[in-house]
């Protein structure tokens, strides 16, 4: 019904930057919110950043001041600008969207980010 396609560079250096995008397609009436979570080996999957259709944002403490989430509602696409990368940012990043009157959740396939020293 709804598909999320994630893209973005997978390899970065400490102190560098990467940018990710996530585009929603399919049968979509409205999108309430989109964002990313991430999961490192042996760790829980945690919320990284989210943005509502109205532009309200939320960030995990460990990315505040470094990552910026933005959204193009006309394209049903969300972007994550990742600056000042740290090796501990290494993880699989999963895009999600909350869609429609039932607030159904959809997840992307996940993309690997590796930050080297």
PDB file of C-alpha atoms in Angstrom:
ATOM      1  CA  UNK A   1       0.000   0.000   0.000  1.00  0.00           C
ATOM      2  CA  UNK A   2       2.727   2.448   1.002  1.00  0.00           C
ATOM      3  CA  UNK A   3       6.372   2.087   0.089  1.00  0.00           C
ATOM      4  CA  UNK A   4       9.321   3.966   1.549  1.00  0.00           C
ATOM      5  CA  UNK A   5      12.499   4.226  -0.486  1.00  0.00           C
ATOM      6  CA  UNK A   6      15.611   5.318   1.371  1.00  0.00           C
ATOM      7  CA  UNK A   7      18.800   6.610  -0.160  1.00  0.00           C
ATOM      8  CA  UNK A   8      22.004   8.356   0.832  1.00  0.00           C
ATOM      9  CA  UNK A   9      25.728   7.858   1.172  1.00  0.00           C
ATOM     10  CA  UNK A  10      26.790   5.008   3.389  1.00  0.00           C
ATOM     11  CA  UNK A  11      30.403   5.848   4.203  1.00  0.00           C
ATOM     12  CA  UNK A  12      31.651   8.974   5.939  1.00  0.00           C
ATOM     13  CA  UNK A  13      34.576  10.244   7.968  1.00  0.00           C
ATOM     14  CA  UNK A  14      34.501  11.554  11.506  1.00  0.00           C
ATOM     15  CA  UNK A  15      33.736  15.254  11.325  1.00  0.00           C
ATOM     16  CA  UNK A  16      32.246  14.902   7.866  1.00  0.00           C
ATOM     17  CA  UNK A  17      28.697  14.942   6.573  1.00  0.00           C
ATOM     18  CA  UNK A  18      26.160  12.704   4.893  1.00  0.00           C
ATOM     19  CA  UNK A  19      22.647  13.332   3.655  1.00  0.00           C
ATOM     20  CA  UNK A  20      19.770  10.865   3.546  1.00  0.00           C
ATOM     21  CA  UNK A  21      16.400  10.951   1.890  1.00  0.00           C
ATOM     22  CA  UNK A  22      13.225   8.921   2.226  1.00  0.00           C
ATOM     23  CA  UNK A  23      10.393   9.097  -0.293  1.00  0.00           C
ATOM     24  CA  UNK A  24       6.916   7.705   0.324  1.00  0.00           C
ATOM     25  CA  UNK A  25       4.804   6.418  -2.543  1.00  0.00           C
ATOM     26  CA  UNK A  26       1.707   4.316  -3.138  1.00  0.00           C
ATOM     27  CA  UNK A  27      -1.778   4.755  -1.759  1.00  0.00           C
ATOM     28  CA  UNK A  28      -1.393   7.787   0.494  1.00  0.00           C
ATOM     29  CA  UNK A  29      -4.143  10.071   1.677  1.00  0.00           C
ATOM     30  CA  UNK A  30      -2.000  11.985   4.145  1.00  0.00           C
ATOM     31  CA  UNK A  31       1.213  11.628   6.116  1.00  0.00           C
ATOM     32  CA  UNK A  32       1.123  12.626   9.756  1.00  0.00           C
ATOM     33  CA  UNK A  33       4.825  12.251  10.457  1.00  0.00           C
ATOM     34  CA  UNK A  34       8.058  10.872   9.037  1.00  0.00           C
ATOM     35  CA  UNK A  35      11.466  10.271  10.510  1.00  0.00           C
ATOM     36  CA  UNK A  36      14.370   7.904  11.149  1.00  0.00           C
ATOM     37  CA  UNK A  37      15.395   5.453  13.774  1.00  0.00           C
ATOM     38  CA  UNK A  38      18.770   3.716  13.919  1.00  0.00           C
ATOM     39  CA  UNK A  39      20.138   0.467  15.248  1.00  0.00           C
ATOM     40  CA  UNK A  40      23.765  -0.376  15.918  1.00  0.00           C
ATOM     41  CA  UNK A  41      24.961  -3.952  16.510  1.00  0.00           C
ATOM     42  CA  UNK A  42      23.915  -5.117  19.956  1.00  0.00           C
ATOM     43  CA  UNK A  43      21.874  -1.971  20.564  1.00  0.00           C
ATOM     44  CA  UNK A  44      18.193  -1.071  20.689  1.00  0.00           C
ATOM     45  CA  UNK A  45      16.539   0.626  17.774  1.00  0.00           C
ATOM     46  CA  UNK A  46      16.149   4.259  18.843  1.00  0.00           C
ATOM     47  CA  UNK A  47      14.454   7.288  17.362  1.00  0.00           C
ATOM     48  CA  UNK A  48      16.902   9.669  15.701  1.00  0.00           C
ATOM     49  CA  UNK A  49      14.644  12.422  14.400  1.00  0.00           C
ATOM     50  CA  UNK A  50      11.052  12.998  13.385  1.00  0.00           C
ATOM     51  CA  UNK A  51       9.010  15.697  11.726  1.00  0.00           C
ATOM     52  CA  UNK A  52       5.259  16.187  11.525  1.00  0.00           C
ATOM     53  CA  UNK A  53       3.329  17.413   8.528  1.00  0.00           C
ATOM     54  CA  UNK A  54       3.189  20.793  10.260  1.00  0.00           C
ATOM     55  CA  UNK A  55       6.965  20.962  10.601  1.00  0.00           C
ATOM     56  CA  UNK A  56       7.370  20.173  14.293  1.00  0.00           C
ATOM     57  CA  UNK A  57      10.667  18.333  14.867  1.00  0.00           C
ATOM     58  CA  UNK A  58      12.083  16.068  17.531  1.00  0.00           C
ATOM     59  CA  UNK A  59      15.677  14.833  17.926  1.00  0.00           C
ATOM     60  CA  UNK A  60      17.513  12.343  20.033  1.00  0.00           C
ATOM     61  CA  UNK A  61      19.889  14.044  22.457  1.00  0.00           C
ATOM     62  CA  UNK A  62      22.947  12.514  20.823  1.00  0.00           C
ATOM     63  CA  UNK A  63      22.236  14.142  17.449  1.00  0.00           C
ATOM     64  CA  UNK A  64      20.987  17.551  18.567  1.00  0.00           C
ATOM     65  CA  UNK A  65      23.041  20.307  17.000  1.00  0.00           C
ATOM     66  CA  UNK A  66      24.495  17.923  14.422  1.00  0.00           C
ATOM     67  CA  UNK A  67      21.575  16.426  12.475  1.00  0.00           C
ATOM     68  CA  UNK A  68      18.738  18.314  10.816  1.00  0.00           C
ATOM     69  CA  UNK A  69      15.506  16.790   9.554  1.00  0.00           C
ATOM     70  CA  UNK A  70      13.391  18.510   6.922  1.00  0.00           C
ATOM     71  CA  UNK A  71      10.414  17.631   4.775  1.00  0.00           C
ATOM     72  CA  UNK A  72       8.999  18.373   1.351  1.00  0.00           C
ATOM     73  CA  UNK A  73       5.295  17.678   1.786  1.00  0.00           C
ATOM     74  CA  UNK A  74       4.561  18.069  -1.922  1.00  0.00           C
ATOM     75  CA  UNK A  75       6.989  15.231  -2.679  1.00  0.00           C
ATOM     76  CA  UNK A  76       6.186  13.124   0.399  1.00  0.00           C
ATOM     77  CA  UNK A  77       9.911  13.119   1.061  1.00  0.00           C
ATOM     78  CA  UNK A  78      11.926  13.647   4.220  1.00  0.00           C
ATOM     79  CA  UNK A  79      15.632  14.507   4.436  1.00  0.00           C
ATOM     80  CA  UNK A  80      18.201  14.015   7.145  1.00  0.00           C
ATOM     81  CA  UNK A  81      21.327  16.157   7.015  1.00  0.00           C
ATOM     82  CA  UNK A  82      23.997  14.530   9.162  1.00  0.00           C
ATOM     83  CA  UNK A  83      26.861  16.861  10.059  1.00  0.00           C
ATOM     84  CA  UNK A  84      29.821  16.507  12.405  1.00  0.00           C
ATOM     85  CA  UNK A  85      29.686  12.738  12.074  1.00  0.00           C
ATOM     86  CA  UNK A  86      31.055  10.542  14.822  1.00  0.00           C
ATOM     87  CA  UNK A  87      32.073   6.882  14.657  1.00  0.00           C
ATOM     88  CA  UNK A  88      29.239   6.122  17.080  1.00  0.00           C
ATOM     89  CA  UNK A  89      26.774   7.247  14.401  1.00  0.00           C
ATOM     90  CA  UNK A  90      27.550   3.960  12.661  1.00  0.00           C
ATOM     91  CA  UNK A  91      24.269   2.064  12.426  1.00  0.00           C
ATOM     92  CA  UNK A  92      21.486   0.954  10.136  1.00  0.00           C
ATOM     93  CA  UNK A  93      19.102   3.852   9.632  1.00  0.00           C
ATOM     94  CA  UNK A  94      15.411   3.096   9.104  1.00  0.00           C
ATOM     95  CA  UNK A  95      12.964   5.598   7.692  1.00  0.00           C
ATOM     96  CA  UNK A  96       9.369   5.491   8.896  1.00  0.00           C
ATOM     97  CA  UNK A  97       6.088   7.179   8.084  1.00  0.00           C
ATOM     98  CA  UNK A  98       2.795   7.446   9.945  1.00  0.00           C
ATOM     99  CA  UNK A  99       0.054   7.508   7.352  1.00  0.00           C
ATOM    100  CA  UNK A 100      -3.660   8.111   7.090  1.00  0.00           C
ATOM    101  CA  UNK A 101      -6.653   8.270   9.361  1.00  0.00           C
ATOM    102  CA  UNK A 102      -5.670   5.016  11.102  1.00  0.00           C
ATOM    103  CA  UNK A 103      -2.129   6.298  11.704  1.00  0.00           C
ATOM    104  CA  UNK A 104      -0.636   3.165  10.186  1.00  0.00           C
ATOM    105  CA  UNK A 105       3.140   2.874  10.446  1.00  0.00           C
ATOM    106  CA  UNK A 106       5.393   1.945   7.535  1.00  0.00           C
ATOM    107  CA  UNK A 107       9.134   1.330   7.519  1.00  0.00           C
ATOM    108  CA  UNK A 108      11.826   1.534   4.913  1.00  0.00           C
ATOM    109  CA  UNK A 109      14.311  -1.242   4.251  1.00  0.00           C
ATOM    110  CA  UNK A 110      17.111   0.402   6.201  1.00  0.00           C
ATOM    111  CA  UNK A 111      20.429   1.758   4.977  1.00  0.00           C
ATOM    112  CA  UNK A 112      23.870   1.243   6.482  1.00  0.00           C
ATOM    113  CA  UNK A 113      25.872   4.245   7.638  1.00  0.00           C
ATOM    114  CA  UNK A 114      29.497   3.679   8.572  1.00  0.00           C
ATOM    115  CA  UNK A 115      31.624   6.486   9.993  1.00  0.00           C
ATOM    116  CA  UNK A 116      35.358   5.915  10.097  1.00  0.00           C
ATOM    117  CA  UNK A 117      38.018   7.664  12.154  1.00  0.00           C
TER     118      UNK A 117
END
